[in-house]
Tab-separated table of C-alpha atoms and ligand atoms in Angstrom:
chain	number	residue	atom	x	y	z
U	1	MET	CA	-8.139	-0.330	26.219
U	2	THR	CA	-7.241	-3.798	24.965
U	3	GLY	CA	-9.274	-5.781	27.530
U	4	SER	CA	-11.669	-7.856	25.471
U	5	SER	CA	-10.055	-7.559	22.074
U	6	SER	CA	-9.392	-10.195	19.483
U	7	ILE	CA	-6.816	-9.948	16.718
U	8	LEU	CA	-6.139	-12.066	13.658
U	9	LEU	CA	-2.431	-12.237	12.874
U	10	ILE	CA	-1.927	-13.076	9.211
U	11	TYR	CA	1.509	-14.321	8.235
U	12	THR	CA	2.498	-14.062	4.566
U	13	GLY	CA	6.310	-14.288	4.778
U	14	GLY	CA	9.105	-11.700	4.635
U	15	THR	CA	12.313	-11.203	6.597
U	16	ILE	CA	10.500	-11.185	9.935
U	17	GLY	CA	10.033	-14.954	9.641
U	18	MET	CA	13.129	-15.863	7.648
U	19	ARG	CA	16.262	-17.683	8.667
U	20	GLU	CA	19.585	-18.307	7.026
U	21	ASP	CA	19.827	-21.246	4.656
U	22	ALA	CA	23.113	-22.929	5.582
U	23	SER	CA	23.666	-24.110	1.985
U	24	ASP	CA	24.066	-20.661	0.415
U	25	GLY	CA	23.774	-18.129	3.261
U	26	THR	CA	20.611	-16.476	1.849
U	27	LEU	CA	17.519	-15.707	3.910
U	28	LYS	CA	14.493	-17.906	3.200
U	29	PRO	CA	11.020	-17.952	4.820
U	30	PHE	CA	10.532	-20.697	7.393
U	31	ASP	CA	7.375	-22.071	8.933
U	32	PHE	CA	6.685	-19.463	11.551
U	33	SER	CA	3.214	-20.739	12.330
U	34	GLN	CA	3.956	-20.713	16.059
U	35	ILE	CA	4.282	-16.934	15.988
U	36	LEU	CA	3.063	-16.557	19.517
U	37	GLY	CA	5.779	-18.930	20.715
U	38	GLU	CA	8.387	-16.666	19.112
U	39	VAL	CA	7.007	-13.561	20.796
U	40	PRO	CA	5.924	-14.589	24.315
U	41	GLU	CA	5.461	-10.901	25.219
U	42	LEU	CA	2.152	-10.988	23.318
U	43	ALA	CA	0.687	-13.345	25.911
U	44	LYS	CA	0.867	-10.470	28.429
U	45	TYR	CA	-1.991	-8.731	26.643
U	46	ALA	CA	-5.419	-9.801	27.815
U	47	MET	CA	-6.667	-10.473	24.316
U	48	ARG	CA	-7.272	-13.331	21.954
U	49	ILE	CA	-4.692	-13.565	19.195
U	50	ASP	CA	-5.355	-16.127	16.492
U	51	SER	CA	-3.056	-16.671	13.563
U	52	TYR	CA	-3.471	-17.588	9.925
U	53	THR	CA	-0.495	-18.640	7.802
U	54	PHE	CA	-0.354	-18.337	4.035
U	55	ASP	CA	0.894	-21.308	2.083
U	56	PRO	CA	3.424	-20.960	0.566
U	57	LEU	CA	5.202	-18.322	2.615
U	58	ILE	CA	6.927	-15.901	0.309
U	59	ASP	CA	9.601	-13.290	0.036
U	60	SER	CA	7.412	-10.301	-0.780
U	61	SER	CA	9.241	-9.796	-4.071
U	62	ASP	CA	6.964	-12.614	-5.235
U	63	VAL	CA	3.723	-10.898	-4.232
U	64	GLU	CA	1.030	-11.029	-6.894
U	65	PRO	CA	-2.364	-9.294	-7.012
U	66	SER	CA	-3.917	-12.711	-6.342
U	67	MET	CA	-2.413	-12.509	-2.858
U	68	TRP	CA	-4.076	-9.128	-2.271
U	69	GLN	CA	-7.360	-10.725	-3.305
U	70	ALA	CA	-6.760	-13.617	-0.911
U	71	LEU	CA	-5.929	-11.181	1.894
U	72	ALA	CA	-8.994	-9.027	1.259
U	73	ARG	CA	-11.205	-12.131	1.062
U	74	LEU	CA	-9.774	-13.523	4.310
U	75	ILE	CA	-10.388	-10.226	6.108
U	76	GLY	CA	-13.920	-10.157	4.689
U	77	GLU	CA	-14.641	-13.712	5.855
U	78	ARG	CA	-13.265	-13.163	9.374
U	79	TYR	CA	-14.326	-9.533	9.726
U	80	ASP	CA	-17.012	-10.027	12.338
U	81	SER	CA	-14.877	-12.306	14.506
U	82	TYR	CA	-12.012	-9.875	15.170
U	83	ASP	CA	-11.436	-6.301	16.292
U	84	GLY	CA	-8.391	-5.855	14.099
U	85	PHE	CA	-6.004	-7.523	11.679
U	86	VAL	CA	-2.187	-7.546	11.666
U	87	ILE	CA	-0.466	-8.701	8.484
U	88	LEU	CA	3.143	-9.855	8.652
U	89	HIS	CA	4.602	-9.098	5.241
U	90	GLY	CA	7.998	-8.585	3.627
U	91	THR	CA	9.103	-4.990	3.446
U	92	ASP	CA	10.040	-4.935	-0.243
U	93	THR	CA	6.484	-4.692	-1.552
U	94	MET	CA	4.652	-3.827	1.650
U	95	ALA	CA	3.754	-0.339	0.388
U	96	TYR	CA	2.253	-1.854	-2.798
U	97	SER	CA	0.218	-4.387	-0.835
U	98	ALA	CA	-1.014	-1.903	1.767
U	99	SER	CA	-1.996	0.519	-0.999
U	100	ALA	CA	-3.879	-2.045	-3.058
U	101	VAL	CA	-5.671	-3.621	-0.101
U	102	SER	CA	-6.797	-0.167	1.102
U	103	PHE	CA	-8.802	0.269	-2.112
U	104	MET	CA	-10.276	-3.231	-1.887
U	105	LEU	CA	-11.870	-2.840	1.559
U	106	GLU	CA	-14.918	-0.591	1.329
U	107	ASN	CA	-16.506	0.724	4.559
U	108	LEU	CA	-13.549	-0.446	6.624
U	109	SER	CA	-14.182	0.324	10.279
U	110	LYS	CA	-11.440	-1.841	11.820
U	111	PRO	CA	-7.638	-1.587	11.746
U	112	VAL	CA	-5.664	-3.565	9.166
U	113	ILE	CA	-1.991	-3.100	10.052
U	114	PHE	CA	0.860	-4.341	7.878
U	115	THR	CA	4.208	-4.837	9.563
U	116	GLY	CA	7.432	-6.785	9.171
U	117	SER	CA	11.072	-6.226	9.957
U	118	GLN	CA	14.529	-5.581	8.601
U	119	LEU	CA	16.100	-8.304	10.772
U	120	PRO	CA	14.535	-11.759	11.290
U	121	ILE	CA	12.677	-12.217	14.544
U	122	GLY	CA	15.092	-14.933	15.673
U	123	VAL	CA	18.162	-12.661	15.780
U	124	PRO	CA	18.973	-10.768	18.990
U	125	ARG	CA	18.809	-7.240	17.528
U	126	THR	CA	15.602	-7.835	15.597
U	127	ASP	CA	13.266	-4.917	15.031
U	128	GLY	CA	10.496	-7.472	14.429
U	129	LYS	CA	9.371	-7.844	18.021
U	130	GLU	CA	8.693	-4.171	18.653
U	131	ASN	CA	7.034	-3.809	15.282
U	132	LEU	CA	4.781	-6.795	15.873
U	133	ILE	CA	3.900	-6.000	19.493
U	134	SER	CA	3.028	-2.354	18.796
U	135	ALA	CA	1.099	-3.282	15.649
U	136	VAL	CA	-1.011	-5.687	17.716
U	137	GLU	CA	-1.611	-3.024	20.363
U	138	ILE	CA	-2.678	-0.476	17.738
U	139	ALA	CA	-4.905	-3.006	15.956
U	140	SER	CA	-6.748	-3.635	19.221
U	141	ALA	CA	-7.021	-0.019	20.393
U	142	LYS	CA	-10.580	1.252	20.850
U	143	ASP	CA	-12.217	4.392	22.151
U	144	THR	CA	-14.542	4.488	25.152
U	145	GLU	CA	-17.476	3.528	22.941
U	146	GLY	CA	-15.672	0.474	21.644
U	147	ARG	CA	-14.864	1.856	18.195
U	148	ALA	CA	-11.468	1.254	16.598
U	149	LEU	CA	-9.049	4.162	17.014
U	150	VAL	CA	-7.522	3.587	13.572
U	151	PRO	CA	-10.061	2.143	11.108
U	152	GLU	CA	-7.594	2.225	8.224
U	153	VAL	CA	-5.133	0.079	6.284
U	154	CYS	CA	-1.750	1.139	7.689
U	155	ILE	CA	1.908	0.237	7.901
U	156	TYR	CA	3.495	0.155	11.347
U	157	PHE	CA	7.262	0.308	11.287
U	158	ASN	CA	9.966	1.664	13.574
U	159	SER	CA	7.617	3.497	15.944
U	160	ASN	CA	5.543	5.092	13.185
U	161	LEU	CA	2.049	4.269	12.067
U	162	LEU	CA	1.639	5.405	8.453
U	163	ARG	CA	-1.337	5.398	6.129
U	164	GLY	CA	-0.721	2.385	3.878
U	165	ASN	CA	-1.548	4.081	0.591
U	166	ARG	CA	0.747	7.027	1.420
U	167	SER	CA	3.752	4.898	2.325
U	168	VAL	CA	6.979	4.181	0.476
U	169	LYS	CA	9.955	2.028	1.381
U	170	VAL	CA	12.898	4.417	1.637
U	171	SER	CA	15.703	2.277	3.022
U	172	SER	CA	16.898	-1.259	2.481
U	173	GLU	CA	19.032	-1.225	5.623
U	174	ASP	CA	17.771	1.259	8.229
U	175	PHE	CA	15.181	0.215	10.779
U	176	ASN	CA	13.423	3.404	9.739
U	177	ALA	CA	12.499	1.873	6.390
U	178	PHE	CA	9.188	3.572	5.577
U	179	ARG	CA	7.932	7.102	5.207
U	180	SER	CA	4.743	8.768	4.057
U	181	PRO	CA	6.290	11.953	2.649
U	182	ASN	CA	3.051	13.718	1.804
U	183	TYR	CA	1.046	12.793	4.894
U	184	PRO	CA	1.801	12.909	8.631
U	185	PRO	CA	2.101	9.696	10.674
U	186	LEU	CA	-1.224	8.500	12.081
U	187	ALA	CA	0.488	7.634	15.353
U	188	GLU	CA	3.928	7.606	16.932
U	189	ALA	CA	4.967	5.101	19.558
U	190	GLY	CA	7.129	6.320	22.417
U	191	ILE	CA	6.473	5.655	26.074
U	192	SER	CA	2.847	5.784	25.024
U	193	ILE	CA	1.265	5.538	21.583
U	194	ARG	CA	0.326	9.070	20.540
U	195	TYR	CA	-2.486	9.040	18.001
U	196	ASN	CA	-2.806	11.884	15.517
U	197	PHE	CA	-6.599	11.870	15.519
U	198	LYS	CA	-6.890	14.760	13.075
U	199	ALA	CA	-5.047	12.712	10.452
U	200	ILE	CA	-6.987	9.459	10.881
U	201	LEU	CA	-9.815	8.717	8.457
U	202	ARG	CA	-13.105	7.613	9.930
U	203	PRO	CA	-15.830	6.172	7.727
U	204	SER	CA	-18.964	8.321	7.810
U	205	PHE	CA	-20.982	5.310	8.936
U	206	MET	CA	-19.004	3.016	11.246
U	207	ASP	CA	-21.824	0.461	11.082
U	208	SER	CA	-21.965	-0.005	7.298
U	209	PRO	CA	-21.033	-3.570	6.399
U	210	LEU	CA	-17.576	-4.187	4.940
U	211	ARG	CA	-17.601	-4.775	1.200
U	212	VAL	CA	-14.669	-6.567	-0.342
U	213	ARG	CA	-13.930	-5.256	-3.832
U	214	GLU	CA	-11.963	-8.142	-5.226
U	215	SER	CA	-11.961	-7.310	-8.891
U	216	LEU	CA	-8.588	-6.096	-10.188
U	217	ASP	CA	-7.486	-5.357	-13.748
U	218	THR	CA	-3.695	-5.457	-13.860
U	219	ARG	CA	-3.132	-4.165	-17.394
U	220	VAL	CA	-1.017	-1.232	-16.175
U	221	SER	CA	2.567	-0.292	-17.112
U	222	ILE	CA	4.881	2.199	-15.480
U	223	LEU	CA	7.060	4.428	-17.629
U	224	LYS	CA	9.736	6.373	-15.771
U	225	VAL	CA	10.920	9.239	-17.972
U	226	HIS	CA	14.671	9.831	-17.969
U	227	PRO	CA	17.210	11.771	-19.980
U	228	GLY	CA	18.029	9.772	-23.104
U	229	ILE	CA	14.725	7.888	-23.228
U	230	THR	CA	14.124	6.677	-26.781
U	231	PRO	CA	11.036	6.843	-29.018
U	232	GLN	CA	11.050	3.034	-29.286
U	233	VAL	CA	10.859	2.521	-25.524
U	234	VAL	CA	8.129	5.140	-25.126
U	235	ARG	CA	6.112	3.673	-27.998
U	236	ASN	CA	6.462	0.105	-26.709
U	237	ILE	CA	5.191	1.021	-23.270
U	238	LEU	CA	2.573	3.624	-24.124
U	239	LEU	CA	1.074	1.975	-27.181
U	240	GLY	CA	1.508	-1.720	-26.319
U	241	PRO	CA	-1.734	-3.651	-26.859
U	242	GLU	CA	-1.404	-5.294	-23.432
U	243	THR	CA	-1.742	-2.054	-21.483
U	244	ARG	CA	-5.009	-0.343	-20.650
U	245	SER	CA	-3.300	2.364	-18.646
U	246	VAL	CA	0.176	3.782	-18.128
U	247	ILE	CA	1.598	5.536	-15.076
U	248	LEU	CA	3.947	8.180	-16.420
U	249	GLU	CA	6.573	8.857	-13.738
U	250	THR	CA	7.548	12.417	-14.541
U	251	TYR	CA	10.083	14.907	-13.221
U	252	GLY	CA	9.386	17.415	-10.442
U	253	SER	CA	5.924	18.901	-10.586
U	254	GLY	CA	4.813	16.689	-13.459
U	255	ASN	CA	7.186	17.587	-16.285
U	256	ALA	CA	8.306	15.407	-19.176
U	257	PRO	CA	10.417	15.942	-22.313
U	258	SER	CA	8.840	18.558	-24.589
U	259	LYS	CA	10.086	16.867	-27.776
U	260	GLN	CA	7.367	16.543	-30.387
U	261	TRP	CA	7.771	12.764	-30.809
U	262	PHE	CA	7.194	12.300	-27.077
U	263	LEU	CA	4.027	14.388	-26.976
U	264	ASP	CA	2.762	12.804	-30.183
U	265	THR	CA	3.160	9.333	-28.669
U	266	VAL	CA	1.290	10.398	-25.535
U	267	LYS	CA	-1.499	11.853	-27.704
U	268	GLU	CA	-1.631	8.650	-29.739
U	269	ALA	CA	-2.028	6.580	-26.546
U	270	VAL	CA	-4.834	8.872	-25.337
U	271	ALA	CA	-6.503	8.718	-28.763
U	272	MET	CA	-6.414	4.906	-28.508
U	273	GLY	CA	-8.519	5.306	-25.345
U	274	LYS	CA	-5.733	4.460	-22.888
U	275	ILE	CA	-5.539	6.031	-19.453
U	276	VAL	CA	-2.278	7.934	-18.939
U	277	MET	CA	-1.657	9.097	-15.374
U	278	ASN	CA	0.962	11.648	-14.362
U	279	VAL	CA	2.827	10.796	-11.119
U	280	THR	CA	5.953	12.584	-9.940
U	281	GLN	CA	9.274	10.808	-9.421
U	282	CYS	CA	9.877	13.085	-6.413
U	283	LEU	CA	9.416	11.591	-2.988
U	284	SER	CA	7.395	14.564	-1.794
U	285	GLY	CA	5.363	17.270	-3.484
U	286	LYS	CA	2.802	16.873	-6.217
U	287	VAL	CA	2.018	17.087	-9.891
U	288	ASP	CA	1.060	20.671	-10.700
U	289	THR	CA	0.851	21.100	-14.433
U	290	ASP	CA	0.109	24.817	-14.225
U	291	LEU	CA	3.727	25.524	-13.281
U	292	TYR	CA	5.695	24.614	-16.435
U	293	ALA	CA	4.921	24.469	-20.136
U	294	THR	CA	6.171	20.857	-20.358
U	295	GLY	CA	3.683	19.736	-17.708
U	296	LYS	CA	0.875	21.778	-19.240
U	297	ALA	CA	1.490	20.088	-22.588
U	298	LEU	CA	0.886	16.685	-21.000
U	299	GLU	CA	-2.376	17.881	-19.470
U	300	LYS	CA	-3.485	19.254	-22.845
U	301	ALA	CA	-2.617	15.901	-24.410
U	302	GLY	CA	-5.184	14.252	-22.117
U	303	VAL	CA	-2.916	12.977	-19.325
U	304	VAL	CA	-4.653	12.761	-15.934
U	305	SER	CA	-2.883	14.304	-12.945
U	306	GLY	CA	-2.105	11.953	-10.055
U	307	SER	CA	-1.617	14.939	-7.681
U	308	ASP	CA	0.579	13.764	-4.762
U	309	ILE	CA	-0.136	10.043	-5.071
U	310	THR	CA	2.749	7.581	-4.750
U	311	THR	CA	3.493	5.238	-7.643
U	312	GLU	CA	2.665	2.285	-5.390
U	313	SER	CA	-0.732	3.755	-4.642
U	314	ALA	CA	-1.382	4.794	-8.248
U	315	LEU	CA	-0.861	1.169	-9.269
U	316	GLY	CA	-3.330	-0.145	-6.679
U	317	LYS	CA	-5.865	2.567	-7.495
U	318	LEU	CA	-5.723	1.798	-11.217
U	319	PHE	CA	-5.918	-1.977	-10.679
U	320	HIS	CA	-8.957	-1.410	-8.470
U	321	LEU	CA	-10.812	1.164	-10.587
U	322	MET	CA	-10.152	-0.733	-13.819
U	323	GLY	CA	-11.410	-3.871	-12.093
U	324	GLU	CA	-14.598	-2.008	-11.188
U	325	SER	CA	-15.383	-0.782	-14.693
U	326	LYS	CA	-14.526	-1.389	-18.324
U	327	ASP	CA	-15.194	2.277	-19.066
U	328	ASN	CA	-11.883	4.171	-19.220
U	329	GLU	CA	-13.592	7.571	-19.080
U	330	TRP	CA	-15.242	6.574	-15.783
U	331	VAL	CA	-11.872	5.403	-14.441
U	332	LYS	CA	-10.204	8.686	-15.483
U	333	ALA	CA	-12.881	10.695	-13.724
U	334	ARG	CA	-12.470	8.700	-10.501
U	335	LEU	CA	-8.661	9.004	-10.485
U	336	GLY	CA	-9.042	12.574	-9.258
U	337	ASP	CA	-11.263	11.489	-6.357
U	338	ASN	CA	-9.718	10.976	-2.961
U	339	LEU	CA	-10.980	7.429	-2.412
U	340	LYS	CA	-9.053	6.346	0.696
U	341	GLY	CA	-6.971	9.318	1.754
U	342	GLU	CA	-4.357	8.555	-0.933
U	343	ILE	CA	-4.249	12.097	-2.335
U	344	SER	CA	-4.538	15.584	-0.879
U	345	LYS	CA	-7.509	17.534	-2.157
N	1	LIG	N1	12.962	-9.530	0.701
N	1	LIG	C1	12.243	-9.386	1.937
N	1	LIG	C2	10.741	-9.361	1.606
N	1	LIG	O1	10.265	-8.368	1.135
N	1	LIG	C3	12.652	-8.149	2.645
N	1	LIG	C4	11.987	-7.890	3.972
N	1	LIG	O2	11.031	-8.490	4.386
N	1	LIG	O3	12.466	-6.959	4.676
N	1	LIG	O4	10.079	-10.342	1.789
């Protein structure tokens, strides 16, 4: 299955390649460019594994959209030379990066697998080795006709392969740090790697050339509604001149306070031409504004439903669509489309 494969291992930073700084005891990224030396098990696979190291290496809390553009560009440039790509990335923002990059790679027909670890690769109980080794195996897996088994942007972590734009980080300390609450795992690794073929997206034309959609417009804010939220805060976020769109993180099935000042502010934002997107704070389930009057009022005010999208994915989708067009009505119309498996239709 992995006989003549070639993989590009892209190292961006994160705990997997960190070690303790003796001066203050904190973890800092170190030059882990000799990745293969750290994980000699990889040499047992009969495949070519090249590596590319970002400079500087970062804790993923410092990830910026410019890094997603650099990643997408790198994959585009090296696309024809490799069967798959494995990206070593910090866990803190991995779900944001995997979501955004999924929207930036059009006609993807090869695996792009993000992974990392909760414990640095140098410590005896690290989860990094298994994560890295299995991610490499999945990135190189092909069917009998030589096509990639998982032509998607994914996160591999703790034996689970998850769709990147469905994933969320759910634990800062368990090895089982990621889940995709509204979508089943694409594969589970036990004695063998069991692929869930029904859940895996395949492009309609595997031979279409990859197109890298680099343009991103980052003028998005996130407003999480909460009891006690004030008119000033809502006005600042919804009406601020620097935002083109706002992700409204609502309660339950898409509900928000029914107070008149709140709805009036939402209507004012919509009247200004801004895109307001309704995303639930719940880990699983979806926005369904037909259920409660408070949700219905938002819909009537012109708020677009995000269905069961994660906040991480909503951010990447908005950055991407707004980068594609200056026309907010076009963006609003596309938000309801299932572009990369990020929402259930
Ligand atoms: N702070 C680290 C990062 O996101 C955490 C990790 O990698 O697990 O880079």
